[in-house]
Coordinates of C-alpha atoms in Angstrom, one line a residue:
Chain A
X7 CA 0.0 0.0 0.0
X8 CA 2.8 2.5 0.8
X9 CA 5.1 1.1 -1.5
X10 CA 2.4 1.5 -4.1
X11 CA 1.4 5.2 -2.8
X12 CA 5.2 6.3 -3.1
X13 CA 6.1 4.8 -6.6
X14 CA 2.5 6.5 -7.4
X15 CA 4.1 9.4 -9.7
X16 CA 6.7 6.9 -11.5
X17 CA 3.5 6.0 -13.9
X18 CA 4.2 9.4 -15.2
X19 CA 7.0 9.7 -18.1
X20 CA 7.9 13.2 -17.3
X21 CA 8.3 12.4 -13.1
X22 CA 10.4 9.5 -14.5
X23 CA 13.0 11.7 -16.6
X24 CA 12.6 14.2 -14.3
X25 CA 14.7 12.0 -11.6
X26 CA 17.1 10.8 -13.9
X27 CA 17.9 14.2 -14.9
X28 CA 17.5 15.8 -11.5
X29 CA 19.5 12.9 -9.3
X30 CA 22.2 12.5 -12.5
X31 CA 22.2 16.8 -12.5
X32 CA 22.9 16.4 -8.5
X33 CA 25.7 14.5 -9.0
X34 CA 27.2 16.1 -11.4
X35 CA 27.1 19.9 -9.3
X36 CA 28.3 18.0 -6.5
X37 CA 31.6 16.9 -8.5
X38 CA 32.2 20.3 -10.0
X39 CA 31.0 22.4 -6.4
X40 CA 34.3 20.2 -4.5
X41 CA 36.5 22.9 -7.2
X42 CA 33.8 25.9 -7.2
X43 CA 33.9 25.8 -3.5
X44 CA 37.7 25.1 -2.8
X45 CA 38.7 27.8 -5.4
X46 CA 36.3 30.3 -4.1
X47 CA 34.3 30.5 -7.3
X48 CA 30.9 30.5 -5.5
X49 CA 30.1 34.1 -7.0
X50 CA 31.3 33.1 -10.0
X51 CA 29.1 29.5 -10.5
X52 CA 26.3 31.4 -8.9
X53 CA 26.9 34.7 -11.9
X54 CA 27.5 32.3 -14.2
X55 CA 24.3 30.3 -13.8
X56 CA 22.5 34.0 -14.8
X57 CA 24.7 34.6 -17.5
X58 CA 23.8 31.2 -19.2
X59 CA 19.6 32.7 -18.6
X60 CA 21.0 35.0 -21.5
X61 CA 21.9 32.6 -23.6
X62 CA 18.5 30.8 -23.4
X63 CA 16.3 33.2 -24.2
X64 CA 18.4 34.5 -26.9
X65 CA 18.5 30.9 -28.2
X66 CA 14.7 30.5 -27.6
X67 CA 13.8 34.5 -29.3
X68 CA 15.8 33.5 -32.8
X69 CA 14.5 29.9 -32.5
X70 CA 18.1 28.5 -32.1
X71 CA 18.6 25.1 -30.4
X72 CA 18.5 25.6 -26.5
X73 CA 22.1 23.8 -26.0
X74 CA 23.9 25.6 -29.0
X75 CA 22.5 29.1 -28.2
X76 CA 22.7 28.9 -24.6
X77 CA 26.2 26.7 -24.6
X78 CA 28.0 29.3 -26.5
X79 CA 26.9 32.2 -25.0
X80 CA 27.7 30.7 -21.7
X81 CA 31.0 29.0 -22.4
X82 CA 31.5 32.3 -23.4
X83 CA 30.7 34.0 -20.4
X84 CA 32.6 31.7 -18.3
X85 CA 36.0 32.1 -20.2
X86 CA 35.5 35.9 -19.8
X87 CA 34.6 35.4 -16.1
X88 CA 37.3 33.6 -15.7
X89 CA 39.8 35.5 -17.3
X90 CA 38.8 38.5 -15.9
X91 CA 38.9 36.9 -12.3
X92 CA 42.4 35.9 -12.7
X93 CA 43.4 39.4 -14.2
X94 CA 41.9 41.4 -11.7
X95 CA 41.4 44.4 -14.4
X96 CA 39.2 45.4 -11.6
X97 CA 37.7 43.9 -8.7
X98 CA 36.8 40.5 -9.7
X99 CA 33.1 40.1 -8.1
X100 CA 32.5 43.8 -9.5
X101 CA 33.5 42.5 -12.9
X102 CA 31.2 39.2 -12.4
X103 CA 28.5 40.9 -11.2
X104 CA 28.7 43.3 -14.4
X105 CA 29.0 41.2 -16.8
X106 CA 26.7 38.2 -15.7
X107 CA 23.6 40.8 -14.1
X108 CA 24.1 42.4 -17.9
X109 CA 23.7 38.7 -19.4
X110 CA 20.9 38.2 -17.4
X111 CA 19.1 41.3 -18.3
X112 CA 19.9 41.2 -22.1
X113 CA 17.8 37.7 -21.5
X114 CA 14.9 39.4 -19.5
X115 CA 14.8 42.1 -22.1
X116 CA 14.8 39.5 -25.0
X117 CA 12.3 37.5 -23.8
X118 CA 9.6 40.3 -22.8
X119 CA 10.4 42.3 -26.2
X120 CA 9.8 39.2 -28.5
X121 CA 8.7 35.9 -26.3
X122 CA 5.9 34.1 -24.3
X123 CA 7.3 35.8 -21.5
X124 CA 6.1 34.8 -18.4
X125 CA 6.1 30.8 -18.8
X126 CA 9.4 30.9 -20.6
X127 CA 11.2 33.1 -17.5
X128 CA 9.6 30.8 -14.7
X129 CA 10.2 27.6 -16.2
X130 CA 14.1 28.7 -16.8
X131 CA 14.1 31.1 -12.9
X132 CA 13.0 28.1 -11.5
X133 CA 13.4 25.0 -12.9
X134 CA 10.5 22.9 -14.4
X135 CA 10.2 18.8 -14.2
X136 CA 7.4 19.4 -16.8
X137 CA 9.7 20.8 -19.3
X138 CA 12.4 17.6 -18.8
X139 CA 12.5 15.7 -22.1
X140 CA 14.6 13.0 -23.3
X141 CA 17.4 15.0 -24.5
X142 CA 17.6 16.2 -21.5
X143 CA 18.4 13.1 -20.3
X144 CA 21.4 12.1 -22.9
X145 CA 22.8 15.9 -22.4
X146 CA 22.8 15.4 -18.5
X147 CA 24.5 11.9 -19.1
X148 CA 27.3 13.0 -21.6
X149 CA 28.1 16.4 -19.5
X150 CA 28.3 13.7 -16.6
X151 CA 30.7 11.4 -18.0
X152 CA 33.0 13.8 -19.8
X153 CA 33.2 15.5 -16.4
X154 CA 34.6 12.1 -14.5
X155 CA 36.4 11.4 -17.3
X156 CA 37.9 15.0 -17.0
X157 CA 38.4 14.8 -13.0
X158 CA 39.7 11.2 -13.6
X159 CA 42.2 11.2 -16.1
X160 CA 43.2 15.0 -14.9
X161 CA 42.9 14.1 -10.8
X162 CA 46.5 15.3 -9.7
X163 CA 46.7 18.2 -12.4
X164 CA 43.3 19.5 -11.1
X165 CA 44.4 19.2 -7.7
X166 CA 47.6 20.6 -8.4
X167 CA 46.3 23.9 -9.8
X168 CA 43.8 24.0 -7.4
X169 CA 45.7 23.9 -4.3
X170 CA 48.7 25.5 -5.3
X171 CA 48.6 27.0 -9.0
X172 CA 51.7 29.4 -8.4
X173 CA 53.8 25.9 -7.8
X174 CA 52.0 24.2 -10.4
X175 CA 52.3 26.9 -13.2
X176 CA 56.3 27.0 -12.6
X177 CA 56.3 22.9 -13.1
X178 CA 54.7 23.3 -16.0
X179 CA 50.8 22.5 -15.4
X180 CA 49.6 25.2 -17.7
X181 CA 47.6 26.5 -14.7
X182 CA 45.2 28.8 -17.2
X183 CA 44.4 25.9 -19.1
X184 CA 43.1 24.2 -16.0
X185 CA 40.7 27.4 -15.0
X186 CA 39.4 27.8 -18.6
X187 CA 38.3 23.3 -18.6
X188 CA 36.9 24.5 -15.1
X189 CA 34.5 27.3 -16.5
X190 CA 33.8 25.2 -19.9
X191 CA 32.6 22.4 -17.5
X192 CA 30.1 24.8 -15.4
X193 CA 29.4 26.6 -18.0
X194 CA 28.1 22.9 -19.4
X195 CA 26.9 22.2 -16.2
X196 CA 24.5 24.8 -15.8
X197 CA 23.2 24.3 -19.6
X198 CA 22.2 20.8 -18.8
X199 CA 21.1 21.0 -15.3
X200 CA 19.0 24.6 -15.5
X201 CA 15.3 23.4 -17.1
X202 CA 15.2 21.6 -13.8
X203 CA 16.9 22.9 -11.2
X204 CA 16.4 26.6 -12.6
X205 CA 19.4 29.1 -13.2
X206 CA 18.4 31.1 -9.8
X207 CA 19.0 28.5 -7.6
X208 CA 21.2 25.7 -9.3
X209 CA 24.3 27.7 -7.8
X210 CA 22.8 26.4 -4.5
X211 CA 23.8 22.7 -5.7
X212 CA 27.2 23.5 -7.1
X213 CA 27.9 25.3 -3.0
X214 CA 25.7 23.1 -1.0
X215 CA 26.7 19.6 -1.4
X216 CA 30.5 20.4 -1.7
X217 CA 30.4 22.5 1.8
X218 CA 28.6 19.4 3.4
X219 CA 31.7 17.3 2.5
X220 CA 34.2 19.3 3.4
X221 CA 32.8 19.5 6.7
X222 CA 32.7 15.8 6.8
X223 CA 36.1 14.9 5.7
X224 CA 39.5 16.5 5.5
X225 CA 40.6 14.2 2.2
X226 CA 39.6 15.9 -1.5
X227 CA 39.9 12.5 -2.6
X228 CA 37.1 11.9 0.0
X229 CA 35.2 14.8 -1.0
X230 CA 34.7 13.9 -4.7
X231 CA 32.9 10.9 -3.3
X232 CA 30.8 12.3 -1.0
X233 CA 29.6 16.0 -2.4
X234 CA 27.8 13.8 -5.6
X235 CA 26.6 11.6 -3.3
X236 CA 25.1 14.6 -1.0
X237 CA 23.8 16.0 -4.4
X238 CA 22.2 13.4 -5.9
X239 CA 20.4 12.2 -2.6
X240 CA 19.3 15.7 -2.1
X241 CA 18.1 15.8 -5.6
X242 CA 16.5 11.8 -6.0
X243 CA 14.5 12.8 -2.4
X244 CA 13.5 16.1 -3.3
X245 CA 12.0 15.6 -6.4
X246 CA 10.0 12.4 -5.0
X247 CA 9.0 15.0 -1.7
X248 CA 7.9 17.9 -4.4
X249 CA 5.6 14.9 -5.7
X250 CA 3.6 14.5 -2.4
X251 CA 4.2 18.0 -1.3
X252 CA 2.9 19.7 -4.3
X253 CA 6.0 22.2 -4.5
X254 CA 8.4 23.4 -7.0
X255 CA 10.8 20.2 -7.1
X256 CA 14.0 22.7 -7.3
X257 CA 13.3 23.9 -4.2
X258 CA 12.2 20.8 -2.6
X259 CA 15.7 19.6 -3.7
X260 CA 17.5 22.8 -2.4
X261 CA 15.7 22.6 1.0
X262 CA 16.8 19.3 1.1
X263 CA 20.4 19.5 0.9
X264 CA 20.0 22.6 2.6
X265 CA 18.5 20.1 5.4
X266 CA 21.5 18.1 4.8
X267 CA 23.6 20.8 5.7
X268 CA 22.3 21.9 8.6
X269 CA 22.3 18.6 9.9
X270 CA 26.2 18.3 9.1
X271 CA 26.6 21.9 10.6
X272 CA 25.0 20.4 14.0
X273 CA 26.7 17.0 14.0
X274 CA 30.4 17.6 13.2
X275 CA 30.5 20.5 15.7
X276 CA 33.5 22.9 16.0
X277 CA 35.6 21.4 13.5
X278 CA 32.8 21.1 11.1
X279 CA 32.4 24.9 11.2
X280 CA 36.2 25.4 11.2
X281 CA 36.6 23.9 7.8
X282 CA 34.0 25.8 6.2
X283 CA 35.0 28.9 7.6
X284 CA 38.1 28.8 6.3
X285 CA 36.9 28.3 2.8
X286 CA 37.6 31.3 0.3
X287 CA 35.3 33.5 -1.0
X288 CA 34.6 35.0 -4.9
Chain B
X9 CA 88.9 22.4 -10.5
X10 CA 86.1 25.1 -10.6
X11 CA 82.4 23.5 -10.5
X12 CA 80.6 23.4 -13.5
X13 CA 78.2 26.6 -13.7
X14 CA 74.4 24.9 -13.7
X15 CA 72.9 28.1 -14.1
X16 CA 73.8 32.0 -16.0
X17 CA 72.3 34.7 -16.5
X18 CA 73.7 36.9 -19.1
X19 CA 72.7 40.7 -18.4
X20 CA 69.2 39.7 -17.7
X21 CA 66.9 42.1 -17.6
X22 CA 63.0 41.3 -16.6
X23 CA 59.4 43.3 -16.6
X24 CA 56.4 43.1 -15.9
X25 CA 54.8 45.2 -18.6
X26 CA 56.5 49.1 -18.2
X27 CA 57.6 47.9 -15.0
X28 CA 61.6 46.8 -14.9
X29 CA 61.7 44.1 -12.1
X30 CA 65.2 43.1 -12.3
X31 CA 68.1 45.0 -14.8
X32 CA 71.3 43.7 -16.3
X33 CA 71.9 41.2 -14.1
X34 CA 74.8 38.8 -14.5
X35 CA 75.1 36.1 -12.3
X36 CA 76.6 32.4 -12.1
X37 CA 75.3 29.3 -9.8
X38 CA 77.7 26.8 -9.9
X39 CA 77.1 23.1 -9.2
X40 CA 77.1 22.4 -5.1
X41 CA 77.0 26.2 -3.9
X42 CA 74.6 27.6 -1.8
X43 CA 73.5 30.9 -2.6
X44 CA 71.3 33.0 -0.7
X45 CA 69.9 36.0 -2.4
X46 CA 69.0 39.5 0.1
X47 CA 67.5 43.2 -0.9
X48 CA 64.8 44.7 0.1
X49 CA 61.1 44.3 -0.8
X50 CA 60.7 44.9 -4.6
X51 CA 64.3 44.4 -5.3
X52 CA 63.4 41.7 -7.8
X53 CA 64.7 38.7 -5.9
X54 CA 61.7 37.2 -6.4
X55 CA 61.8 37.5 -10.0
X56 CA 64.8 36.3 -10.5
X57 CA 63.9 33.6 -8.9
X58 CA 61.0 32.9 -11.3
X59 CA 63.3 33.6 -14.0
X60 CA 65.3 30.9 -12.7
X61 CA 62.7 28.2 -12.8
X62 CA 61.4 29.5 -15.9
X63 CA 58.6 31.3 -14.8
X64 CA 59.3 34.6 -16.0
X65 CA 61.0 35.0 -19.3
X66 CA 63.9 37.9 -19.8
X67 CA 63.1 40.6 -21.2
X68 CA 66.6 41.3 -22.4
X69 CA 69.6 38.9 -21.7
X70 CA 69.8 35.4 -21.1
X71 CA 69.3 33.2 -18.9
X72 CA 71.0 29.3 -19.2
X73 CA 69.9 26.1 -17.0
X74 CA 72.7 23.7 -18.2
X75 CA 71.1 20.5 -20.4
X76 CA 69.6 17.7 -17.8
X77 CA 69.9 19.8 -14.4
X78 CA 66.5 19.0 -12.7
X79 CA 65.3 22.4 -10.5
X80 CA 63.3 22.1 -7.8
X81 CA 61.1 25.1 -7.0
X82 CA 59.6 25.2 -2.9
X83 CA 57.0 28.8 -2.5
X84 CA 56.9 30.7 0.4
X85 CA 54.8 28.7 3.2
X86 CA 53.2 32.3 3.4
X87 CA 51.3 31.6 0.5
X88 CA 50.0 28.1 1.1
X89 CA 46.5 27.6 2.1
X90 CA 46.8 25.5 5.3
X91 CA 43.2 24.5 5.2
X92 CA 43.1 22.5 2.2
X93 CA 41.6 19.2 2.3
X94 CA 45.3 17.3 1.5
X95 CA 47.6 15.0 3.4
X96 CA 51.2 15.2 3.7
X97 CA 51.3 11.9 1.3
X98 CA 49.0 14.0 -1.1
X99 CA 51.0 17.1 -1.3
X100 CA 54.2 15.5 -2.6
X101 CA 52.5 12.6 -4.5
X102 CA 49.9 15.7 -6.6
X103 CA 52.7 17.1 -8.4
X104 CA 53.4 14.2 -10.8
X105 CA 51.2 14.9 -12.8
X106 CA 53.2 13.4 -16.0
X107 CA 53.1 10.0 -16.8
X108 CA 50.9 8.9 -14.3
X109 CA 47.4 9.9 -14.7
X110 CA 45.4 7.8 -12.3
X111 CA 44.1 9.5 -8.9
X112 CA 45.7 6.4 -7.4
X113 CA 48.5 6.9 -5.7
X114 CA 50.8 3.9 -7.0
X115 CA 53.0 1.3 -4.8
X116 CA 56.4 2.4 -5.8
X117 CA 55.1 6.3 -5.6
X118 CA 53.9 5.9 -2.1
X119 CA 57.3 3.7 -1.5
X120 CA 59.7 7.0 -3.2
X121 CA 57.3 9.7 -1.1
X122 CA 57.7 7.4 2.3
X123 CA 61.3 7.5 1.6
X124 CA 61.5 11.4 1.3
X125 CA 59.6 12.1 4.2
X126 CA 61.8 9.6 6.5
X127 CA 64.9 11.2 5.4
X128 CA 63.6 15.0 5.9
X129 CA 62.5 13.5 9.3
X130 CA 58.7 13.5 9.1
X131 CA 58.8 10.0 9.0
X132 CA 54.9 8.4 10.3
X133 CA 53.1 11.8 9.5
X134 CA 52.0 11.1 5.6
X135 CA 48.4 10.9 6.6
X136 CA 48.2 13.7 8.6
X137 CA 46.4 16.7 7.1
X138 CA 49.7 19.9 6.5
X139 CA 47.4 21.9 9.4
X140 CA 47.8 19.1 12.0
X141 CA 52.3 19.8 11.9
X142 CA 54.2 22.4 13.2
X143 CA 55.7 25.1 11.3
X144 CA 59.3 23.4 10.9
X145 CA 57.4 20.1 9.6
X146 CA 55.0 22.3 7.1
X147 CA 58.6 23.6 5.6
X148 CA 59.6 20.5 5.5
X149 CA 56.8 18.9 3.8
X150 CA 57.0 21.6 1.0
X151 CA 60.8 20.9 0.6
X152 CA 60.1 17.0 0.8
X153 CA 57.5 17.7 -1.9
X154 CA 60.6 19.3 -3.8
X155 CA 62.6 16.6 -3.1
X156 CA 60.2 13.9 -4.7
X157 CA 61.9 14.9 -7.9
X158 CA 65.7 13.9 -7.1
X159 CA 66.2 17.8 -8.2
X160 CA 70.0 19.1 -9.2
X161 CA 69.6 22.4 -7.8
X162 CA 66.6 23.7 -5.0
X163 CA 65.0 27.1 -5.1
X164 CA 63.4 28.4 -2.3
X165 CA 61.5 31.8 -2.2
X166 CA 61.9 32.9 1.9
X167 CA 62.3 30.2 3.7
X168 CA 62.0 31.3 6.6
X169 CA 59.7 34.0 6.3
X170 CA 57.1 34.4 9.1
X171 CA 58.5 31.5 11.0
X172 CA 59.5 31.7 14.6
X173 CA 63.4 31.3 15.8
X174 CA 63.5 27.2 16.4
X175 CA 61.5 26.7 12.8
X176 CA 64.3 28.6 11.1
X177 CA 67.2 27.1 13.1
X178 CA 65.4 23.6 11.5
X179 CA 65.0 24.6 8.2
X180 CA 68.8 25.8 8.3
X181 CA 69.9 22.6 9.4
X182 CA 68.2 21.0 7.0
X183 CA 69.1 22.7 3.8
X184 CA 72.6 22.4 5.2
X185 CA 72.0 18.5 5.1
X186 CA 71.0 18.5 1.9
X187 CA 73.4 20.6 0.1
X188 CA 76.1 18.4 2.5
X189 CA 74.2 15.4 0.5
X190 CA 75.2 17.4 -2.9
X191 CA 72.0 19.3 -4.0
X192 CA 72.9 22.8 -5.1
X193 CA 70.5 25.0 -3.4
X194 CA 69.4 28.9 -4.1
X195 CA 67.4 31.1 -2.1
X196 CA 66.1 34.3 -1.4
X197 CA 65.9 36.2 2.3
X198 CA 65.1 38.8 4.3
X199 CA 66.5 37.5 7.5
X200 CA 70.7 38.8 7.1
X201 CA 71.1 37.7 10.7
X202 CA 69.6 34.3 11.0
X203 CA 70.2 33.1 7.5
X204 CA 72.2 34.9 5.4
X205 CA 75.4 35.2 7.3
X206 CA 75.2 31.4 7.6
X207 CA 75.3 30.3 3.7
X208 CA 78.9 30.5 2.0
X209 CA 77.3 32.9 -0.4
X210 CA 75.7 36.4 -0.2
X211 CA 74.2 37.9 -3.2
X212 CA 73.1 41.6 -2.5
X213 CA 70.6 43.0 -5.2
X214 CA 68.4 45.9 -6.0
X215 CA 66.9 45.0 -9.5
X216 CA 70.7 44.8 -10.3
X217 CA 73.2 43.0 -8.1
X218 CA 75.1 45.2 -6.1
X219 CA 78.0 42.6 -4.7
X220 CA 78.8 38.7 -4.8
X221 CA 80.9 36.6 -2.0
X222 CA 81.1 35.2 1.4
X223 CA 79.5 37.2 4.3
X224 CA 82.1 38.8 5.2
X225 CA 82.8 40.1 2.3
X226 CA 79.6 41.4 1.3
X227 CA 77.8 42.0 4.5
X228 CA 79.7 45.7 5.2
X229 CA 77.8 49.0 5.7
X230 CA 79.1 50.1 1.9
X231 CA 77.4 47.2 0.4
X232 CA 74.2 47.2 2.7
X233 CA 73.5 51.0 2.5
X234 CA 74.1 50.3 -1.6
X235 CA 71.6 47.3 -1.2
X236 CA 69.1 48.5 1.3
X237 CA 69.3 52.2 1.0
X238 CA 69.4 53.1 4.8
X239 CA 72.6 53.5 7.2
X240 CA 73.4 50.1 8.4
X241 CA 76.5 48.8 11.6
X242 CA 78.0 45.2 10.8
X243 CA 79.6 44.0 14.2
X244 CA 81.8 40.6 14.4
X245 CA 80.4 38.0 16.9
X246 CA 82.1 34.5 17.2
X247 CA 84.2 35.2 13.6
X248 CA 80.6 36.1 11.5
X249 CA 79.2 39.7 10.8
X250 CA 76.1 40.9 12.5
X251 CA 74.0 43.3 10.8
X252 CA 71.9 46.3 12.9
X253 CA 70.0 48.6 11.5
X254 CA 71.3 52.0 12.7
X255 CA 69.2 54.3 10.7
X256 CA 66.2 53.0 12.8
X257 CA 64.6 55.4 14.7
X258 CA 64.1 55.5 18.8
X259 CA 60.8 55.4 19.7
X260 CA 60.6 56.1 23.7
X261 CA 59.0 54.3 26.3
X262 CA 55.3 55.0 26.8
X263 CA 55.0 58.2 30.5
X264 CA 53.7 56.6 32.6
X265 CA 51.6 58.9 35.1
X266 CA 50.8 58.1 38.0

């Protein structure tokens, strides 16, 4: 009776996708957050995420493919953010803010001049399961495994680059390389992930998940196991909860890893808090 | 027989963009010295130690590593964020990052990195996490990781900077180990007291280099005032100069009122 009342919305072909794509999508943040949050990009995954919105409804206003329009213009985007991060032309979260608020609003601007306005904004704000197709799926699973392959075959160069770059650029890991596959991967990320988790709080899954396990473990090695693990638990519960709940699955998923965090927060105590608070910010 | 030279730099001049870091410098490390490098803040010791490791090209001039010399480049500790999720194993074993592209640390790697640590006396402490040791052992580690790579020739930007008196007596002791053990070592300091006028070889520079030799050749008043740009007394203590800073002014004890 229960089992049958809980597998209740898995007759439905869009709930179905919608946990492949939303559990595979939590995994995936929760790879890439372990470098967002130990390189103190969190402003720039969480810029990024409304740059790619740009992108989107550009795409979607001159009828171009969703993942062409919205991949270029936010690969784009993240190569500029991160170039002019590592410049420091000016203050980098001033030059973020600029120039991924400006993306943003060239999208809002786009989509109320020339598009169905309203459902298009929500349903890319915040994340729709109804929108979740089968392409949706395939992209979510080849951005997935071209990322572990990436953090596999690149594990100590990654590391390297990301705990000491200075060191890493004079023994010749080409240091800028490394940042720009960083950015090209979130900037992928967020293209795959955004018709469900929604661009204004997908940044949430890249921080959240990551923070949990780095106050759960002291290892990176450790913590590329368990932030994909945080994420996609967050993300297979929350979209089951948003079922039964009848709330926006994104943030059903967000409050749950949020949940998860909290609970981390209270149970690791002092040193819990300790290794977070010494993460960087930017 | 003089040493072969393992590094030279040819008038060497290097910028950063309309900004001249270093200028005509000629200079010569020879295989098995020990060279410590001193000037004040900005006076391009740094960059020439970039230059050295090849990560800042001259602008003018040259500069020559000798064919098959393996350099070995350890940052200032300064700069190292302590709070990393790493172990001691994982610091030195990350920077192989040719050749071996698994995340898996290998037997024979974990055998070479054990062996390193044991002889730079941090034996048992690979799988600590670097904020668990004491500042000594966190130089140590960072030289260890250097060390991983059987270099020729050890550059080391500050070694002691920031560290407290027993630290720097234990990096001192160390690098004279390993340059006793034939590993030709260059680095740069601000400490003329407790480094500098221990090493067999001063080199004084601002952006150019202002003198070349033993301590007590170069560590005089000329030279320092030259170097540092302020008045400076060199006293003899047990045979080696000691430098104090006479241009410093006297700032007088706080009235008390009563």
């Amino acid at each position: 009776m229960i089992a049958a009342g809980i597998l209740e919305p898995y007759q439905f072909e869009f709930f179905r996708n919608g946990v492949v794509v939303a559990t595979l999508a939590g995994a995936l943040c929760g790879v890439l957050g372990v470098f967002v949050v130990l390189r103190g990009m969190s402003y720039i995954g969480h810029g990024l995420s409304h740059a790619v919105f740009g992108g989107a409804a550009a795409s979607a206003v001159v009828g171009l493919n969703f993942f062409v329009g919205a991949g270029i213009w936010g690969i784009t985007s993240g190569v500029l953010i991160g170039r002019i991060a590592r410049r420091r032309i000016i203050g980098a979260d001033a030059a973020i803010g600029v120039v991924t608020t400006a993306s943003f609003a060239v999208g809002l601007a786009l989509l109320n001049r020339y598009g169905q306005a309203q459902k298009s904004i929500e349903a890319v704000l915040f994340g729709s399961v109804l929108g979740v197709r089968s392409s949706d799926i395939v992209a979510v699973a080849v951005v997935f495994v071209l990322v572990l392959l990436v953090v596999t075959m690149w594990y100590r160069t990654l590391l390297f680059a990301t705990f000491d770059p200075e060191v890493a650029d004079v023994t010749g890991v080409s240091v800028q390389k490394v940042e720009a596959a960083l950015m090209v991967m979130l900037s992928l990320t967020i293209l795959v992930t955004m018709r469900v988790i929604g661009t204004l709080l997908i940044s949430a899954m890249l921080v959240i998940p990551a923070s949990v396990a780095r106050m759960l473990t002291n290892s990176f090695a450790r913590m590329l196991w368990i932030a994909p693990a945080v994420g996609a638990v967050s993300a297979f519960v929350g979209m089951n909860l948003s079922y039964f709940l009848d709330t926006s699955s994104s943030a059903t998923i967000i409050l749950v890893s949020a949940a998860v965090f909290v609970v981390s927060y209270a149970v690791t105590g002092f040193r819990g808090r300790a290794r977070i608070g010494s993460l960087h910010h930017v | 027989m003089i040493p072969q030279a393992v590094i030279r730099c040819t008038h060497m001049s290097c910028a950063y963009g309309s900004s001249v870091a270093v200028s005509d410098v000629d200079l010569e490390v020879r295989r098995g010295d020990f060279v410590g490098i001193v000037g004040p803040s900005g006076s391009g010791k740094t960059t020439l130690l970039k230059a050295v490791v090849g990560a800042v090209r001259p602008a003018h001039g040259s500069i020559e590593v000798s064919e098959g010399v393996r350099l070995a480049y350890v940052p200032q500790v300064e700069s190292v964020d302590w709070n990393f999720p790493v172990t001691v194993l994982e610091v030195i074993t990350m920077t192989r990052t040719k050749g071996r592209r698994w995340p898996r640390i290998s037997r024979a790697e974990r055998e070479d990195a054990l062996d390193v640590l044991s002889r730079l006396g941090l034996g048992g402490l690979h799988d600590r996490h670097i904020r668990e040791l004491s500042g000594g052992q966190q130089q140590r580690v960072f030289i260890a990781r250097a060390m991983f790579h059987r270099p020729d020739v050890l550059v080391l930007d500050e070694p002691t900077s920031g560290v407290d008196v027993r630290t720097r007596h234990e990096v001192l002791h160390l690098l004279a180990e390993l340059h006793a053990q034939g590993v030709t070592i260059v680095l740069t300091t601000h400490d003329l007291n407790g480094l500098a006028a221990h090493l067999p070889r001063i080199v004084c520079m601002n952006r150019t280099v202002i003198a070349d030799g033993s301590p007590t050749e170069v560590l005089n008043p000329a030279v320092l005032e030259q170097t540092y740009g302020a008045p400076m007394e060199v006293l003899q203590h047990g045979g080696m100069p000691v430098v104090l800073d006479s241009g410093a002014p006297h700032v007088p004890s706080p009235v008390r009122v009563p």
